[in-house]
mmCIF file of C-alpha atoms in Angstrom:
data_model
loop_
_atom_site.group_PDB
_atom_site.id
_atom_site.type_symbol
_atom_site.label_atom_id
_atom_site.label_comp_id
_atom_site.label_asym_id
_atom_site.label_seq_id
_atom_site.Cartn_x
_atom_site.Cartn_y
_atom_site.Cartn_z
ATOM 1 C CA MET A 233 -39.972 -2.822 26.377
ATOM 2 C CA GLY A 234 -40.537 0.916 26.055
ATOM 3 C CA ASN A 235 -37.361 2.971 26.297
ATOM 4 C CA ALA A 236 -35.466 0.334 28.256
ATOM 5 C CA VAL A 237 -32.001 -0.559 26.968
ATOM 6 C CA VAL A 238 -31.614 -4.332 26.775
ATOM 7 C CA ALA A 239 -28.878 -6.941 26.427
ATOM 8 C CA THR A 240 -30.991 -9.508 24.595
ATOM 9 C CA ALA A 241 -30.051 -10.815 21.149
ATOM 10 C CA GLU A 242 -31.805 -12.825 18.456
ATOM 11 C CA LEU A 243 -30.748 -14.877 15.439
ATOM 12 C CA TYR A 244 -32.564 -14.752 12.123
ATOM 13 C CA ASN A 245 -32.798 -17.908 10.010
ATOM 14 C CA PRO A 246 -33.396 -16.929 6.350
ATOM 15 C CA GLY A 247 -34.302 -20.529 5.501
ATOM 16 C CA THR A 248 -37.302 -20.513 7.810
ATOM 17 C CA ALA A 249 -37.826 -16.732 7.945
ATOM 18 C CA ALA A 250 -37.926 -17.074 11.729
ATOM 19 C CA TRP A 251 -36.237 -15.404 14.691
ATOM 20 C CA ALA A 252 -34.931 -17.221 17.774
ATOM 21 C CA PHE A 253 -33.375 -15.921 20.969
ATOM 22 C CA ALA A 254 -29.578 -16.094 21.245
ATOM 23 C CA PRO A 255 -27.533 -15.841 24.460
ATOM 24 C CA ALA A 256 -27.574 -12.370 26.004
ATOM 25 C CA MET A 257 -24.829 -9.828 25.345
ATOM 26 C CA THR A 258 -22.407 -8.967 28.124
ATOM 27 C CA ALA A 259 -23.928 -5.467 28.416
ATOM 28 C CA ALA A 260 -27.155 -3.679 27.511
ATOM 29 C CA ARG A 261 -26.698 -1.518 24.391
ATOM 30 C CA SER A 262 -28.537 1.043 22.283
ATOM 31 C CA GLY A 263 -27.117 2.925 19.308
ATOM 32 C CA HIS A 264 -24.152 0.521 19.089
ATOM 33 C CA THR A 265 -22.291 -0.832 16.064
ATOM 34 C CA ILE A 266 -21.835 -4.405 14.797
ATOM 35 C CA THR A 267 -18.914 -5.147 12.473
ATOM 36 C CA GLN A 268 -18.009 -8.526 10.980
ATOM 37 C CA LEU A 269 -14.291 -9.250 11.340
ATOM 38 C CA ALA A 270 -12.070 -11.271 9.017
ATOM 39 C CA SER A 271 -12.254 -14.173 11.493
ATOM 40 C CA GLY A 272 -16.040 -14.408 11.018
ATOM 41 C CA ARG A 273 -16.736 -13.066 14.489
ATOM 42 C CA PHE A 274 -18.687 -9.848 15.064
ATOM 43 C CA LEU A 275 -17.430 -6.840 17.015
ATOM 44 C CA LEU A 276 -20.053 -4.900 18.994
ATOM 45 C CA THR A 277 -19.013 -1.497 20.328
ATOM 46 C CA GLY A 278 -20.559 1.113 22.570
ATOM 47 C CA GLY A 279 -24.247 1.822 22.767
ATOM 48 C CA GLY A 280 -24.141 4.223 25.705
ATOM 49 C CA ASN A 281 -20.940 2.833 27.225
ATOM 50 C CA ALA A 282 -17.251 2.293 26.388
ATOM 51 C CA SER A 283 -17.364 -1.499 26.437
ATOM 52 C CA ALA A 284 -17.138 -3.905 23.522
ATOM 53 C CA GLU A 285 -17.731 -7.578 22.929
ATOM 54 C CA LEU A 286 -17.323 -10.279 20.322
ATOM 55 C CA TYR A 287 -20.053 -12.565 19.045
ATOM 56 C CA ASP A 288 -18.821 -15.967 17.855
ATOM 57 C CA PRO A 289 -21.440 -17.520 15.538
ATOM 58 C CA THR A 290 -19.800 -20.939 15.777
ATOM 59 C CA ALA A 291 -19.972 -21.040 19.565
ATOM 60 C CA ASN A 292 -23.123 -18.875 19.638
ATOM 61 C CA SER A 293 -21.664 -16.815 22.469
ATOM 62 C CA PHE A 294 -20.723 -13.254 23.444
ATOM 63 C CA THR A 295 -17.439 -12.430 25.197
ATOM 64 C CA ALA A 296 -16.101 -9.063 26.366
ATOM 65 C CA THR A 297 -13.114 -7.576 24.522
ATOM 66 C CA GLY A 298 -11.236 -4.430 25.538
ATOM 67 C CA ALA A 299 -12.790 -1.001 26.026
ATOM 68 C CA MET A 300 -12.823 2.185 23.964
ATOM 69 C CA SER A 301 -11.211 5.403 25.177
ATOM 70 C CA VAL A 302 -14.659 6.966 25.756
ATOM 71 C CA ALA A 303 -18.276 5.850 25.906
ATOM 72 C CA ARG A 304 -19.947 6.077 22.488
ATOM 73 C CA GLN A 305 -23.403 5.942 20.974
ATOM 74 C CA PHE A 306 -24.517 6.548 17.365
ATOM 75 C CA HIS A 307 -20.882 6.319 16.186
ATOM 76 C CA SER A 308 -19.388 4.512 13.184
ATOM 77 C CA ALA A 309 -17.221 1.418 12.897
ATOM 78 C CA SER A 310 -15.272 0.788 9.682
ATOM 79 C CA LEU A 311 -13.264 -2.342 8.865
ATOM 80 C CA LEU A 312 -9.794 -1.703 7.410
ATOM 81 C CA ALA A 313 -8.035 -3.964 4.922
ATOM 82 C CA ASP A 314 -5.581 -5.166 7.575
ATOM 83 C CA GLY A 315 -8.415 -6.380 9.836
ATOM 84 C CA ARG A 316 -8.418 -3.494 12.295
ATOM 85 C CA VAL A 317 -11.542 -1.418 12.911
ATOM 86 C CA VAL A 318 -11.774 2.388 13.118
ATOM 87 C CA ILE A 319 -14.363 3.532 15.680
ATOM 88 C CA ALA A 320 -15.177 7.173 14.979
ATOM 89 C CA ALA A 321 -17.027 10.005 16.733
ATOM 90 C CA GLY A 322 -20.587 9.506 18.063
ATOM 91 C CA ARG A 323 -22.127 10.803 21.257
ATOM 92 C CA SER A 324 -20.320 10.534 24.569
ATOM 93 C CA GLY A 325 -22.206 11.609 27.671
ATOM 94 C CA GLY A 326 -24.934 13.039 25.446
ATOM 95 C CA VAL A 327 -22.517 15.310 23.572
ATOM 96 C CA GLU A 328 -20.948 14.714 20.148
ATOM 97 C CA THR A 329 -17.258 13.807 20.155
ATOM 98 C CA ALA A 330 -14.590 13.964 17.441
ATOM 99 C CA SER A 331 -12.394 11.302 19.034
ATOM 100 C CA ALA A 332 -11.611 7.961 17.426
ATOM 101 C CA ASP A 333 -10.300 4.548 18.480
ATOM 102 C CA LEU A 334 -8.594 1.765 16.583
ATOM 103 C CA TYR A 335 -9.478 -1.841 17.472
ATOM 104 C CA ASN A 336 -6.865 -4.552 16.956
ATOM 105 C CA PRO A 337 -8.510 -8.001 16.758
ATOM 106 C CA THR A 338 -5.161 -9.731 17.279
ATOM 107 C CA THR A 339 -4.644 -8.184 20.714
ATOM 108 C CA GLY A 340 -8.295 -7.500 21.511
ATOM 109 C CA THR A 341 -7.483 -3.915 22.470
ATOM 110 C CA PHE A 342 -8.566 -0.387 21.541
ATOM 111 C CA THR A 343 -6.086 2.477 21.102
ATOM 112 C CA ALA A 344 -6.997 6.145 20.754
ATOM 113 C CA THR A 345 -6.013 7.525 17.349
ATOM 114 C CA GLY A 346 -6.294 10.867 15.528
ATOM 115 C CA SER A 347 -9.496 12.846 16.047
ATOM 116 C CA LEU A 348 -11.894 13.902 13.306
ATOM 117 C CA ASN A 349 -12.038 17.544 12.225
ATOM 118 C CA ALA A 350 -15.646 17.823 13.399
ATOM 119 C CA ALA A 351 -17.558 16.184 16.239
ATOM 120 C CA ARG A 352 -20.560 14.281 14.870
ATOM 121 C CA SER A 353 -23.016 11.456 15.520
ATOM 122 C CA LEU A 354 -25.484 9.481 13.384
ATOM 123 C CA HIS A 355 -23.003 9.733 10.499
ATOM 124 C CA THR A 356 -21.688 7.108 8.097
ATOM 125 C CA GLY A 357 -18.185 5.644 7.976
ATOM 126 C CA THR A 358 -17.289 3.897 4.719
ATOM 127 C CA SER A 359 -14.030 2.015 4.073
ATOM 128 C CA LEU A 360 -12.532 2.912 0.690
ATOM 129 C CA THR A 361 -10.387 0.685 -1.526
ATOM 130 C CA ASP A 362 -7.294 2.853 -0.914
ATOM 131 C CA GLY A 363 -7.392 2.185 2.834
ATOM 132 C CA ARG A 364 -8.968 5.492 3.842
ATOM 133 C CA VAL A 365 -12.338 5.877 5.580
ATOM 134 C CA LEU A 366 -14.944 8.382 4.393
ATOM 135 C CA VAL A 367 -16.897 9.884 7.293
ATOM 136 C CA ALA A 368 -19.927 11.869 6.135
ATOM 137 C CA GLY A 369 -22.917 13.754 7.461
ATOM 138 C CA GLY A 370 -24.536 13.182 10.800
ATOM 139 C CA GLU A 371 -25.473 15.835 13.300
ATOM 140 C CA ALA A 372 -24.024 17.871 16.151
ATOM 141 C CA GLY A 373 -26.075 19.608 18.809
ATOM 142 C CA GLY A 374 -29.260 18.762 16.955
ATOM 143 C CA THR A 375 -28.071 20.413 13.715
ATOM 144 C CA ALA A 376 -27.619 18.286 10.598
ATOM 145 C CA LEU A 377 -24.119 18.328 9.079
ATOM 146 C CA ALA A 378 -23.329 18.436 5.357
ATOM 147 C CA SER A 379 -19.576 18.090 5.883
ATOM 148 C CA ALA A 380 -17.464 15.047 5.122
ATOM 149 C CA GLU A 381 -13.886 14.078 5.848
ATOM 150 C CA LEU A 382 -11.359 11.373 5.152
ATOM 151 C CA PHE A 383 -9.677 9.416 7.921
ATOM 152 C CA THR A 384 -6.205 8.312 6.902
ATOM 153 C CA LEU A 385 -3.627 6.317 8.824
ATOM 154 C CA SER A 386 -0.067 7.446 8.106
ATOM 155 C CA ALA A 387 2.103 5.547 5.628
ATOM 156 C CA ASN A 388 5.586 4.255 6.411
ATOM 157 C CA GLY A 389 8.087 7.093 6.648
ATOM 158 C CA GLN A 390 5.583 9.626 7.960
ATOM 159 C CA ALA A 391 5.969 11.105 11.428
ATOM 160 C CA CYS A 392 3.858 9.530 14.191
ATOM 161 C CA GLY A 393 3.166 9.768 17.875
ATOM 162 C CA ALA A 394 1.705 6.305 18.455
ATOM 163 C CA SER A 395 1.451 2.973 16.645
ATOM 164 C CA SER A 396 -2.268 3.547 16.185
ATOM 165 C CA ASP A 397 -1.395 6.454 13.851
ATOM 166 C CA CYS A 398 0.211 4.123 11.311
ATOM 167 C CA GLN A 399 -1.134 1.883 8.566
ATOM 168 C CA SER A 400 1.503 -0.683 9.539
ATOM 169 C CA GLY A 401 0.632 -0.556 13.231
ATOM 170 C CA PHE A 402 4.251 0.316 14.131
ATOM 171 C CA CYS A 403 5.461 3.753 15.232
ATOM 172 C CA VAL A 404 9.204 3.424 15.811
ATOM 173 C CA ASP A 405 11.736 6.212 16.456
ATOM 174 C CA GLY A 406 9.037 8.779 15.651
ATOM 175 C CA TYR A 407 8.153 7.364 12.219
ATOM 176 C CA CYS A 408 5.657 4.823 10.896
ATOM 177 C CA CYS A 409 7.736 1.728 10.246
ATOM 178 C CA GLY A 410 7.269 -1.471 8.286
ATOM 179 C CA SER A 411 8.075 -3.641 11.315
ATOM 180 C CA ALA A 412 8.602 -3.534 15.074
ATOM 181 C CA CYS A 413 12.298 -2.841 14.358
ATOM 182 C CA ASP A 414 13.393 -3.609 17.918
ATOM 183 C CA ASP A 415 16.803 -5.156 17.243
ATOM 184 C CA ARG A 416 19.750 -3.559 19.028
ATOM 185 C CA CYS A 417 21.422 -1.952 16.013
ATOM 186 C CA ALA A 418 18.287 -1.121 14.024
ATOM 187 C CA ALA A 419 16.320 2.091 13.586
ATOM 188 C CA CYS A 420 13.485 3.530 11.497
ATOM 189 C CA ASP A 421 14.758 7.115 11.496
ATOM 190 C CA VAL A 422 17.884 6.567 9.396
ATOM 191 C CA PRO A 423 18.169 9.479 6.901
ATOM 192 C CA GLY A 424 17.312 8.293 3.411
ATOM 193 C CA SER A 425 15.487 5.233 4.766
ATOM 194 C CA LEU A 426 12.745 6.751 6.949
ATOM 195 C CA GLY A 427 10.125 4.140 7.763
ATOM 196 C CA LYS A 428 12.368 1.236 6.806
ATOM 197 C CA CYS A 429 14.073 -0.791 9.521
ATOM 198 C CA SER A 430 17.765 -0.254 8.749
ATOM 199 C CA PRO A 431 21.157 -0.930 10.383
ATOM 200 C CA VAL A 432 22.717 2.026 12.222
ATOM 201 C CA SER A 433 26.333 2.978 12.834
ATOM 202 C CA GLY A 434 27.770 4.009 16.184
ATOM 203 C CA ASN A 435 25.511 4.194 19.220
ATOM 204 C CA THR A 436 22.144 2.473 19.403
ATOM 205 C CA HIS A 437 18.956 4.524 18.853
ATOM 206 C CA GLY A 438 16.011 5.330 21.066
ATOM 207 C CA GLY A 439 15.578 3.196 24.140
ATOM 208 C CA ARG A 440 17.430 0.205 22.735
ATOM 209 C CA PRO A 441 20.197 -1.100 25.027
ATOM 210 C CA GLY A 442 23.744 -0.070 24.129
ATOM 211 C CA CYS A 443 26.455 -2.446 22.979
ATOM 212 C CA GLN A 444 28.019 -4.162 25.970
ATOM 213 C CA GLY A 445 31.676 -4.892 26.690
ATOM 214 C CA GLY A 446 34.686 -3.933 24.667
ATOM 215 C CA GLY A 447 36.777 -2.133 27.282
ATOM 216 C CA VAL A 448 39.022 0.461 25.620
ATOM 217 C CA CYS A 449 37.844 -0.539 22.161
ATOM 218 C CA GLY A 450 34.172 0.106 22.941
ATOM 219 C CA ALA A 451 31.747 -1.931 20.851
ATOM 220 C CA GLN A 452 29.333 -0.069 18.589
ATOM 221 C CA CYS A 453 26.826 -0.768 15.836
ATOM 222 C CA ASP A 454 28.705 -1.261 12.584
ATOM 223 C CA GLY A 455 25.976 -0.187 10.190
ATOM 224 C CA LYS A 456 25.901 -3.594 8.539
ATOM 225 C CA SER A 457 23.690 -5.713 10.796
ATOM 226 C CA VAL A 458 20.568 -4.814 12.757
ATOM 227 C CA THR A 459 21.244 -7.492 15.367
ATOM 228 C CA ASP A 460 24.971 -7.473 16.111
ATOM 229 C CA CYS A 461 27.352 -5.044 17.786
ATOM 230 C CA ALA A 462 30.977 -4.999 16.649
ATOM 231 C CA PHE A 463 34.203 -3.187 17.371
ATOM 232 C CA PRO A 464 34.962 -0.355 14.927
ATOM 233 C CA ASP A 465 36.514 -1.767 11.737
ATOM 234 C CA ASP A 466 36.484 -5.232 13.217
ATOM 235 C CA SER A 467 34.096 -8.188 13.252
ATOM 236 C CA THR A 468 35.001 -9.241 16.794
ATOM 237 C CA ALA A 469 31.847 -9.811 18.865
ATOM 238 C CA CYS A 470 30.920 -7.625 21.842
ATOM 239 C CA GLY A 471 32.619 -8.441 25.098
ATOM 240 C CA ALA A 472 35.864 -9.713 23.534
ATOM 241 C CA PRO A 473 39.097 -8.782 25.309
ATOM 242 C CA ARG A 474 41.030 -5.712 24.120
ATOM 243 C CA SER A 475 43.741 -7.915 22.648
ATOM 244 C CA SER A 476 41.316 -9.138 20.006
ATOM 245 C CA CYS A 477 40.467 -5.631 18.789
ATOM 246 C CA SER A 478 41.792 -4.452 15.442
ATOM 247 C CA ARG A 479 43.004 -1.179 17.028
#
């Protein structure tokens, strides 16, 4: 087919050493990646565009899934221990990029994450046993690269700007957190417990709604429960009349 970019696909049967046509992909691709996910499906990314799709070997079908932050070709795709996939660098619009995306198979979405130190394409991306990804070699502007770097998602307790920065997948109150930590009286930025969802005292944190009711008493978080508001020094629930307050 010359230099034409195609959407065709084929299946190889090792028992018969024969190839057979499979259903076509959702988009024509060249220089794309194929990564087997924990579910047994295969994630195909890029190949001259920003689209992605999943191949289901049981159903023998391709379906579209999300889109990367930029078009990519000759990039790398590395499976992490938690099932997510790091899509790194490659060529975008004919020029090498240092950007990276993180694919979440649970939500079927891509999120931009930290960029590499050097733009590169035609490199390797290898998942290590400690959860990091080794990105090595490749080229930029037609010049071969001897450099290598490690891609690391932040551990719980480290500062973050987005959930895609964190190993846990949760960036809460400015720190990588072990859970979504979205209860009213919870926070992940409690001094001494950074990265751990902990009860807070006084006013609620971040964008969480404040304690309601209480009149003169004024209900607040008591530092004991992540879910309940209480009056200071009293276990009376929010919204109780002033007469039921301890002060």
